[in-house]
Amino acid sequence: MTNGWLGFGIPTSIHLPIPPELSSKTALLSYLGVSPAEMKKIWYHREKMYHCFDVAKKSGKPRLINAPDRRLKFLQRRIANLLDQLYRVRNPVHGYVQGKSVKSNATSHLKQRFILNLDIRDFFGSISERRVFGVLHAIGVPRDAAETVARICCYSGHLPQGGPASPVLSNMVCFRLDRALLKLAKDSKCIYTRYADDISLSSLRPLTALFDGTLPTTGRVDPELLSAALQAAFTSNGFALNPEKIHYADRHSRRVVTGLKVNEGLNVDRRFVRNIRAALYEVEKDAVAAQARYAADFGGKADISSHLKGKIAWLGNVKGLADPVYRALALRFNTAFPKRAIKVQPTRHERLDRSVWVIEHHLNDIEKYAQGSVFFLAGVGLVTAAHCVAGVKDAIVHHPSRPSNKFKVSVAHYSKHRDLAILTHSIPATDFYELSKSAAAAVTGDPIVAIGYPDFSPADKVNFREGTVSSTTVKSLINLLEVNFKFIQGMSGGPVINSNDEVVGIVHKGGPKEKRDFAIVIEEFDSWNAAGLPSDY
């Protein structure tokens, strides 16, 4: 076998071990449990084994689905398991790949300033049965086995959208296209990814090399404006671009990759959230009428609870289970559909992250500006170190994931002696999580983690500093924990937690200029409360 390509997208230079089940037609049919009589039926009458129907796309246009019957679907799924062993996944490919998703595809382009999105027209329909046979035979599958796979997995002469083996076969056929676009991207110093038929190219610099002449204005782009090399990458591999889905965005516009905004952080479009809220409002107002209207829009069979649950779950997948927008929508859904409740429990990291916020005051006075950390403590409220709010009655708190959502807080109780403060706030309960106090006091040698925002600047993430309790001590009648690592300015007021994620202390004093680093023992809140929470400004 010589190096080269046989037909569109068929690599002849790839040598991967062929599974024994694909060593011949006989071996394949034995693996599938298909008799000669059944294979003859599939060979001549496969079109009758499909159910074809339309589903609505976001644009409102119908998408034709060719769904094989139960038996054929089983056979195609078994074949797909074999083909997965033959497909060598390229890094830019995110569609139909285990461990990758729309989210990973969009993340590849996060914060890139210039993005070109392309779409392959009639993706599965343009992959013929001949091309499927060709790519399999070219990589070493015997002719009779390759013909059988193509016959079982294709419908009306092409890959069906709805067949279990279509995804991996489409990726195999696109191997050469991916190679060509990856080379073009490297030459143009940009990032390339493909999710099925959605292709994105992005860079921090203008994508001049991808266009014929000057850069186009943002928005839809005429395919004739693309560079000859970019157009040829598709036509030479047997694909055509959808002229209605070529879109260019620059640093001044909204940049979207496979439906997700990538301007700063990964996010869904605002309209996506607004539509969920509107649908939930309709359900809350009249669930029966809402279901009837929704079902009428989708042929009388759709269920509005399934529709909403899927959309809210996707929102949580993108933004995280601790995100306040997700939590608020999930809780509303769970109230409306208690038997179909959505999970609202975040990961450990998400819960800790959303428990600790930033506190700032005198934002417009560089001489008086101060910053620290605050956290939500169950049974107490929003707390921090007193020196973080020294000399002020009011301050601003926010979570870095949503820096524009700033909340005014006021000092309710203040103890300079204990270096503790309790703040009043109006932050919605869906925006934060609370940490709990440890029932057992920390002792020397206990593993601990200090959480906070050292030397905070916009876009910083929460900082975790791990170590152990080096000693327990008392100074000025206040119980302290000494730690064996350095605090950094800005962590003051943040929690110190034990291995059970329970609070054992509050960051008090330390840093590079201090010889020792201390945290206030959390039990000091109890003794302070027992004294009636007197303030000593």
Short mmCIF file of C-alpha atoms in Angstrom, two decimals, residues 49-424:
data_model
loop_
_atom_site.label_atom_id
_atom_site.label_comp_id
_atom_site.label_asym_id
_atom_site.label_seq_id
_atom_site.Cartn_x
_atom_site.Cartn_y
_atom_site.Cartn_z
CA MET A 49 -35.85 -0.71 8.15
CA TYR A 50 -35.76 3.05 8.85
CA HIS A 51 -38.22 5.46 10.38
CA CYS A 52 -37.78 8.93 8.89
CA PHE A 53 -39.07 12.07 10.57
CA ASP A 54 -38.31 15.78 10.98
CA VAL A 55 -37.20 17.60 14.10
CA ALA A 56 -37.14 21.37 14.39
CA LYS A 57 -33.75 23.09 14.45
CA LYS A 58 -33.07 26.36 16.28
CA SER A 59 -33.62 28.20 13.01
CA GLY A 60 -37.08 26.68 12.76
CA LYS A 61 -36.16 24.66 9.67
CA PRO A 62 -36.73 20.90 9.84
CA ARG A 63 -33.87 18.43 10.23
CA LEU A 64 -34.48 15.01 8.68
CA ILE A 65 -33.68 12.09 10.97
CA ASN A 66 -33.27 8.58 9.55
CA ALA A 67 -33.65 6.28 12.54
CA PRO A 68 -32.96 2.56 12.00
CA ASP A 69 -35.28 0.01 13.56
CA ARG A 70 -34.34 -1.78 16.76
CA ARG A 71 -32.47 -4.66 15.11
CA LEU A 72 -30.52 -2.52 12.65
CA LYS A 73 -29.66 -0.03 15.38
CA PHE A 74 -28.24 -2.88 17.48
CA LEU A 75 -26.06 -4.05 14.58
CA GLN A 76 -24.83 -0.52 13.84
CA ARG A 77 -23.97 0.04 17.48
CA ARG A 78 -21.91 -3.17 17.52
CA ILE A 79 -20.09 -2.06 14.40
CA ALA A 80 -19.44 1.36 15.93
CA ASN A 81 -17.66 -0.34 18.84
CA LEU A 82 -15.26 -1.95 16.34
CA LEU A 83 -14.72 1.25 14.38
CA ASP A 84 -13.83 3.16 17.54
CA GLN A 85 -10.72 0.96 17.66
CA LEU A 86 -9.72 2.10 14.18
CA TYR A 87 -10.29 5.85 14.45
CA ARG A 88 -7.31 7.84 15.64
CA VAL A 89 -8.80 10.96 17.25
CA ARG A 90 -7.16 14.24 16.27
CA ASN A 91 -6.89 16.94 18.93
CA PRO A 92 -9.09 19.47 17.09
CA VAL A 93 -12.00 17.02 16.80
CA HIS A 94 -14.59 17.37 19.57
CA GLY A 95 -17.75 15.91 18.03
CA TYR A 96 -18.66 12.29 18.82
CA VAL A 97 -15.47 11.81 20.84
CA GLN A 98 -15.49 10.36 24.36
CA GLY A 99 -14.53 12.94 26.96
CA LYS A 100 -15.18 15.87 24.61
CA SER A 101 -18.27 17.94 23.97
CA VAL A 102 -19.68 21.21 22.68
CA LYS A 103 -18.30 22.72 25.87
CA SER A 104 -14.73 21.49 25.30
CA ASN A 105 -14.96 22.65 21.69
CA ALA A 106 -15.96 26.19 22.72
CA THR A 107 -13.40 26.29 25.52
CA SER A 108 -10.63 25.86 22.93
CA HIS A 109 -11.49 29.34 21.62
CA LEU A 110 -12.04 31.04 24.97
CA LYS A 111 -11.00 34.73 24.98
CA GLN A 112 -9.80 34.63 21.36
CA ARG A 113 -10.49 38.01 19.76
CA PHE A 114 -11.23 36.94 16.18
CA ILE A 115 -13.37 33.94 15.22
CA LEU A 116 -14.50 32.50 11.91
CA ASN A 117 -17.28 29.90 12.08
CA LEU A 118 -18.03 27.61 9.13
CA ASP A 119 -20.62 24.90 8.56
CA ILE A 120 -20.56 21.92 6.19
CA ARG A 121 -23.71 21.68 4.10
CA ASP A 122 -25.64 18.40 4.33
CA PHE A 123 -22.86 16.81 6.36
CA PHE A 124 -24.07 13.20 6.64
CA GLY A 125 -25.77 13.32 3.25
CA SER A 126 -22.50 14.25 1.57
CA ILE A 127 -20.76 11.13 2.93
CA SER A 128 -21.69 8.47 0.42
CA GLU A 129 -21.71 4.71 0.87
CA ARG A 130 -18.82 4.58 -1.60
CA ARG A 131 -16.76 6.88 0.62
CA VAL A 132 -17.52 4.77 3.67
CA PHE A 133 -16.38 1.64 1.85
CA GLY A 134 -13.33 3.45 0.51
CA VAL A 135 -12.04 4.72 3.83
CA LEU A 136 -12.45 1.30 5.48
CA HIS A 137 -10.82 -0.59 2.63
CA ALA A 138 -7.96 1.93 2.43
CA ILE A 139 -6.99 1.44 6.08
CA GLY A 140 -6.83 -2.34 5.72
CA VAL A 141 -10.35 -3.72 6.16
CA PRO A 142 -10.86 -6.47 3.56
CA ARG A 143 -13.16 -5.60 0.66
CA ASP A 144 -16.01 -7.95 1.60
CA ALA A 145 -16.02 -6.78 5.25
CA ALA A 146 -15.83 -3.10 4.23
CA GLU A 147 -18.75 -3.56 1.80
CA THR A 148 -20.80 -5.23 4.53
CA VAL A 149 -20.15 -2.46 7.04
CA ALA A 150 -21.06 0.19 4.46
CA ARG A 151 -24.23 -1.69 3.51
CA ILE A 152 -25.42 -2.13 7.10
CA CYS A 153 -24.55 1.42 8.18
CA CYS A 154 -25.76 3.47 5.19
CA TYR A 155 -29.25 4.48 4.06
CA SER A 156 -30.19 5.51 0.51
CA GLY A 157 -26.53 5.64 -0.46
CA HIS A 158 -25.23 7.84 2.35
CA LEU A 159 -24.71 7.99 6.11
CA PRO A 160 -28.03 8.40 7.93
CA GLN A 161 -28.39 11.08 10.55
CA GLY A 162 -29.68 8.95 13.39
CA GLY A 163 -27.54 5.84 12.87
CA PRO A 164 -25.26 4.81 15.79
CA ALA A 165 -22.27 4.20 13.50
CA SER A 166 -22.64 7.45 11.53
CA PRO A 167 -20.67 9.64 13.99
CA VAL A 168 -17.47 7.56 14.03
CA LEU A 169 -17.67 6.90 10.28
CA SER A 170 -18.07 10.64 9.61
CA ASN A 171 -14.99 11.38 11.70
CA MET A 172 -13.02 8.73 9.82
CA VAL A 173 -14.03 10.19 6.47
CA CYS A 174 -13.11 13.68 7.72
CA PHE A 175 -9.58 12.61 8.65
CA ARG A 176 -8.03 14.26 5.60
CA LEU A 177 -10.19 17.39 5.98
CA ASP A 178 -9.02 17.73 9.58
CA ARG A 179 -5.42 17.36 8.50
CA ALA A 180 -5.77 20.01 5.80
CA LEU A 181 -7.52 22.51 8.08
CA LEU A 182 -5.08 21.87 10.91
CA LYS A 183 -2.15 22.66 8.60
CA LEU A 184 -3.92 25.77 7.33
CA ALA A 185 -4.55 26.88 10.91
CA LYS A 186 -0.91 26.40 11.87
CA ASP A 187 0.25 28.34 8.83
CA SER A 188 -2.22 31.11 9.72
CA LYS A 189 -1.27 31.01 13.43
CA CYS A 190 -4.80 30.31 14.61
CA ILE A 191 -6.73 27.61 16.47
CA TYR A 192 -8.85 25.06 14.61
CA THR A 193 -11.59 22.81 16.00
CA ARG A 194 -14.39 20.77 14.47
CA TYR A 195 -17.57 19.56 16.13
CA ALA A 196 -19.26 17.34 13.51
CA ASP A 197 -20.12 19.85 10.74
CA ASP A 198 -19.36 22.97 12.82
CA ILE A 199 -15.88 24.35 12.21
CA SER A 200 -14.23 27.22 14.09
CA LEU A 201 -10.94 29.06 13.52
CA SER A 202 -9.81 31.71 15.97
CA SER A 203 -6.87 33.86 16.96
CA LEU A 204 -5.82 36.79 19.11
CA ARG A 205 -4.85 38.51 15.85
CA PRO A 206 -6.99 39.32 12.79
CA LEU A 207 -7.59 36.26 10.60
CA THR A 208 -6.26 37.99 7.49
CA ALA A 209 -4.79 34.81 5.96
CA LEU A 210 -8.21 33.14 5.88
CA PHE A 211 -9.77 35.73 3.58
CA ASP A 212 -9.22 36.81 0.01
CA GLY A 213 -8.23 40.45 0.42
CA THR A 214 -9.30 42.64 3.31
CA LEU A 215 -11.12 41.40 6.38
CA PRO A 216 -14.92 41.39 6.07
CA THR A 217 -17.27 43.19 8.41
CA THR A 218 -18.58 41.18 11.33
CA GLY A 219 -21.58 38.99 10.68
CA ARG A 220 -22.45 36.66 7.83
CA VAL A 221 -19.71 36.27 5.23
CA ASP A 222 -20.02 35.43 1.54
CA PRO A 223 -18.07 32.20 0.85
CA GLU A 224 -16.35 33.91 -2.09
CA LEU A 225 -14.54 36.16 0.41
CA LEU A 226 -12.73 33.17 1.94
CA SER A 227 -9.18 32.46 0.82
CA ALA A 228 -8.68 30.03 -2.05
CA ALA A 229 -6.76 27.67 0.25
CA LEU A 230 -9.59 27.57 2.78
CA GLN A 231 -12.22 26.92 0.13
CA ALA A 232 -10.06 24.22 -1.45
CA ALA A 233 -9.69 22.40 1.87
CA PHE A 234 -13.41 21.60 1.66
CA THR A 235 -13.96 21.10 -2.06
CA SER A 236 -10.91 18.84 -2.43
CA ASN A 237 -12.32 16.62 0.31
CA GLY A 238 -15.81 16.31 -1.15
CA PHE A 239 -17.58 18.82 1.10
CA ALA A 240 -19.41 22.08 0.46
CA LEU A 241 -19.84 25.00 2.85
CA ASN A 242 -23.27 26.23 3.91
CA PRO A 243 -23.21 29.88 2.73
CA GLU A 244 -25.84 30.87 5.31
CA LYS A 245 -23.66 29.75 8.23
CA ILE A 246 -20.34 31.43 7.56
CA HIS A 247 -19.87 33.98 10.32
CA TYR A 248 -17.01 36.27 11.29
CA ALA A 249 -16.65 38.03 14.65
CA ASP A 250 -13.97 40.39 15.91
CA ARG A 251 -12.96 41.68 19.33
CA HIS A 252 -15.76 44.28 19.32
CA SER A 253 -18.58 41.80 18.71
CA ARG A 254 -20.24 38.83 20.37
CA ARG A 255 -18.12 35.75 19.75
CA VAL A 256 -19.90 32.39 19.76
CA VAL A 257 -18.61 28.87 19.14
CA THR A 258 -21.08 25.97 18.84
CA GLY A 259 -23.73 28.01 20.60
CA LEU A 260 -21.61 29.19 23.55
CA LYS A 261 -20.25 32.69 24.12
CA VAL A 262 -16.46 32.76 24.48
CA ASN A 263 -15.74 36.50 24.88
CA GLU A 264 -14.48 36.34 28.49
CA GLY A 265 -15.79 33.24 30.25
CA LEU A 266 -17.79 30.37 28.80
CA ASN A 267 -21.47 31.29 28.84
CA VAL A 268 -24.79 30.70 27.12
CA ASP A 269 -26.61 33.36 25.17
CA ARG A 270 -28.89 35.62 27.24
CA ARG A 271 -31.81 34.70 25.05
CA PHE A 272 -31.37 31.07 26.09
CA VAL A 273 -31.91 32.00 29.75
CA ARG A 274 -34.76 34.40 28.95
CA ASN A 275 -36.60 31.68 27.05
CA ILE A 276 -36.30 29.28 30.00
CA ARG A 277 -37.62 31.93 32.39
CA ALA A 278 -40.52 32.72 30.08
CA ALA A 279 -41.45 29.04 29.78
CA LEU A 280 -41.25 28.54 33.55
CA TYR A 281 -43.49 31.56 34.04
CA GLU A 282 -46.08 30.03 31.70
CA VAL A 283 -45.91 26.74 33.63
CA GLU A 284 -46.26 28.49 36.98
CA LYS A 285 -49.24 30.46 35.70
CA ASP A 286 -51.09 27.52 34.11
CA ALA A 287 -49.21 24.25 33.67
CA VAL A 288 -51.96 22.54 31.64
CA ALA A 289 -52.26 25.40 29.18
CA ALA A 290 -48.47 25.68 28.90
CA GLN A 291 -48.18 21.98 28.05
CA ALA A 292 -50.98 22.22 25.49
CA ARG A 293 -49.34 25.19 23.74
CA TYR A 294 -45.93 23.54 23.75
CA ALA A 295 -47.23 20.21 22.46
CA ALA A 296 -49.10 21.98 19.66
CA ASP A 297 -45.84 23.53 18.48
CA PHE A 298 -44.19 20.10 18.25
CA GLY A 299 -46.83 17.88 16.74
CA GLY A 300 -48.69 17.04 19.93
CA LYS A 301 -46.09 14.63 21.37
CA ALA A 302 -43.57 16.87 23.12
CA ASP A 303 -43.41 17.19 26.89
CA ILE A 304 -42.60 20.63 28.27
CA SER A 305 -41.04 19.28 31.47
CA SER A 306 -38.53 17.20 29.48
CA HIS A 307 -37.78 20.20 27.29
CA LEU A 308 -37.14 22.49 30.27
CA LYS A 309 -35.20 19.91 32.22
CA GLY A 310 -32.84 19.38 29.31
CA LYS A 311 -32.24 23.10 28.82
CA ILE A 312 -31.65 23.77 32.53
CA ALA A 313 -29.35 20.76 32.84
CA TRP A 314 -27.33 22.06 29.89
CA LEU A 315 -27.10 25.47 31.57
CA GLY A 316 -25.72 23.77 34.68
CA ASN A 317 -23.21 21.84 32.60
CA VAL A 318 -21.89 25.07 31.08
CA LYS A 319 -22.01 27.40 34.10
CA GLY A 320 -21.60 24.90 36.93
CA LEU A 321 -24.08 23.66 39.53
CA ALA A 322 -23.10 26.46 41.91
CA ASP A 323 -24.03 29.20 39.43
CA PRO A 324 -26.85 31.35 40.86
CA VAL A 325 -28.74 31.61 37.56
CA TYR A 326 -28.73 27.84 37.20
CA ARG A 327 -29.72 27.28 40.82
CA ALA A 328 -32.61 29.74 40.64
CA LEU A 329 -34.02 28.13 37.48
CA ALA A 330 -33.48 24.60 38.80
CA LEU A 331 -35.30 25.38 42.04
CA ARG A 332 -38.23 26.90 40.15
CA PHE A 333 -38.37 23.80 37.93
CA ASN A 334 -38.27 21.48 40.96
CA THR A 335 -41.19 23.37 42.51
CA ALA A 336 -43.20 23.05 39.29
CA PHE A 337 -42.21 19.42 38.60
CA PRO A 338 -41.26 17.82 41.95
CA LYS A 339 -41.28 14.30 40.50
CA ARG A 340 -38.67 15.29 37.92
CA ALA A 341 -36.38 17.27 40.21
CA ILE A 342 -33.04 18.50 38.84
CA LYS A 343 -29.84 18.03 40.80
CA VAL A 344 -28.75 21.28 42.43
CA GLN A 345 -25.88 19.96 44.51
CA PRO A 346 -22.56 21.40 43.32
CA THR A 347 -19.15 19.76 43.38
CA ARG A 348 -16.98 20.26 46.45
CA HIS A 349 -14.88 22.87 44.69
CA GLU A 350 -17.94 24.75 43.43
CA ARG A 351 -19.47 24.82 46.91
CA LEU A 352 -16.29 26.11 48.55
CA ASP A 353 -15.73 28.61 45.77
CA ARG A 354 -19.24 30.05 46.03
CA SER A 355 -18.98 30.25 49.85
CA VAL A 356 -16.07 32.71 49.82
CA TRP A 357 -16.38 36.20 48.31
CA VAL A 358 -14.35 39.39 47.96
CA ILE A 359 -14.94 42.46 50.14
CA GLU A 360 -13.75 45.95 49.14
CA HIS A 361 -14.23 49.51 50.31
CA HIS A 362 -13.10 52.96 49.21
CA LEU A 363 -12.97 51.75 45.60
CA ASN A 364 -12.41 55.28 44.31
CA ASP A 365 -9.78 56.32 46.84
CA ILE A 366 -6.43 54.69 46.20
CA GLU A 367 -5.08 55.85 49.56
CA LYS A 368 -7.89 54.28 51.59
CA TYR A 369 -8.77 51.33 49.34
CA ALA A 370 -8.76 47.98 51.13
CA GLN A 371 -9.65 44.44 50.12
CA GLY A 372 -10.14 41.17 51.95
CA SER A 373 -12.18 37.98 51.95
CA VAL A 374 -15.59 37.18 53.45
CA PHE A 375 -17.53 33.94 53.75
CA PHE A 376 -20.99 32.71 54.65
CA LEU A 377 -21.07 30.82 57.95
CA ALA A 378 -24.12 28.74 58.84
CA GLY A 379 -25.86 30.02 61.96
CA VAL A 380 -23.91 33.28 61.96
CA GLY A 381 -24.15 35.00 58.56
CA LEU A 382 -21.66 36.80 56.38
CA VAL A 383 -18.41 37.12 58.34
CA THR A 384 -14.89 38.48 57.93
CA ALA A 385 -11.94 39.73 59.95
CA ALA A 386 -12.66 43.02 61.70
CA HIS A 387 -9.55 44.69 60.28
CA CYS A 388 -10.97 44.18 56.75
CA VAL A 389 -13.73 46.69 57.59
CA ALA A 390 -11.86 48.89 60.06
CA GLY A 391 -13.19 52.44 60.10
CA VAL A 392 -16.14 51.82 57.74
CA LYS A 393 -19.81 51.07 58.21
CA ASP A 394 -20.50 49.93 54.64
CA ALA A 395 -18.56 48.01 52.01
CA ILE A 396 -19.02 46.14 48.72
CA VAL A 397 -18.89 42.37 48.26
CA HIS A 398 -18.97 40.35 45.05
CA HIS A 399 -18.06 36.98 43.64
CA PRO A 400 -15.40 37.04 40.88
CA SER A 401 -17.52 34.86 38.61
CA ARG A 402 -19.98 37.77 38.33
CA PRO A 403 -17.95 40.92 39.10
CA SER A 404 -20.71 43.24 37.86
CA ASN A 405 -23.07 41.92 40.57
CA LYS A 406 -21.87 43.99 43.51
CA PHE A 407 -23.79 43.98 46.78
CA LYS A 408 -23.66 46.62 49.50
CA VAL A 409 -23.09 45.22 53.00
CA SER A 410 -23.12 46.90 56.38
CA VAL A 411 -21.18 46.11 59.53
CA ALA A 412 -23.69 44.76 62.07
CA HIS A 413 -21.28 43.52 64.78
CA TYR A 414 -17.60 44.34 65.15
CA SER A 415 -14.95 43.21 67.60
CA LYS A 416 -11.51 44.75 67.16
CA HIS A 417 -10.22 42.69 70.10
CA ARG A 418 -11.25 39.38 68.54
CA ASP A 419 -10.73 40.64 64.96
CA LEU A 420 -14.18 39.41 63.96
CA ALA A 421 -17.03 41.13 62.14
CA ILE A 422 -20.54 40.11 61.07
CA LEU A 423 -22.13 41.85 58.09
CA THR A 424 -25.72 42.33 57.01
#
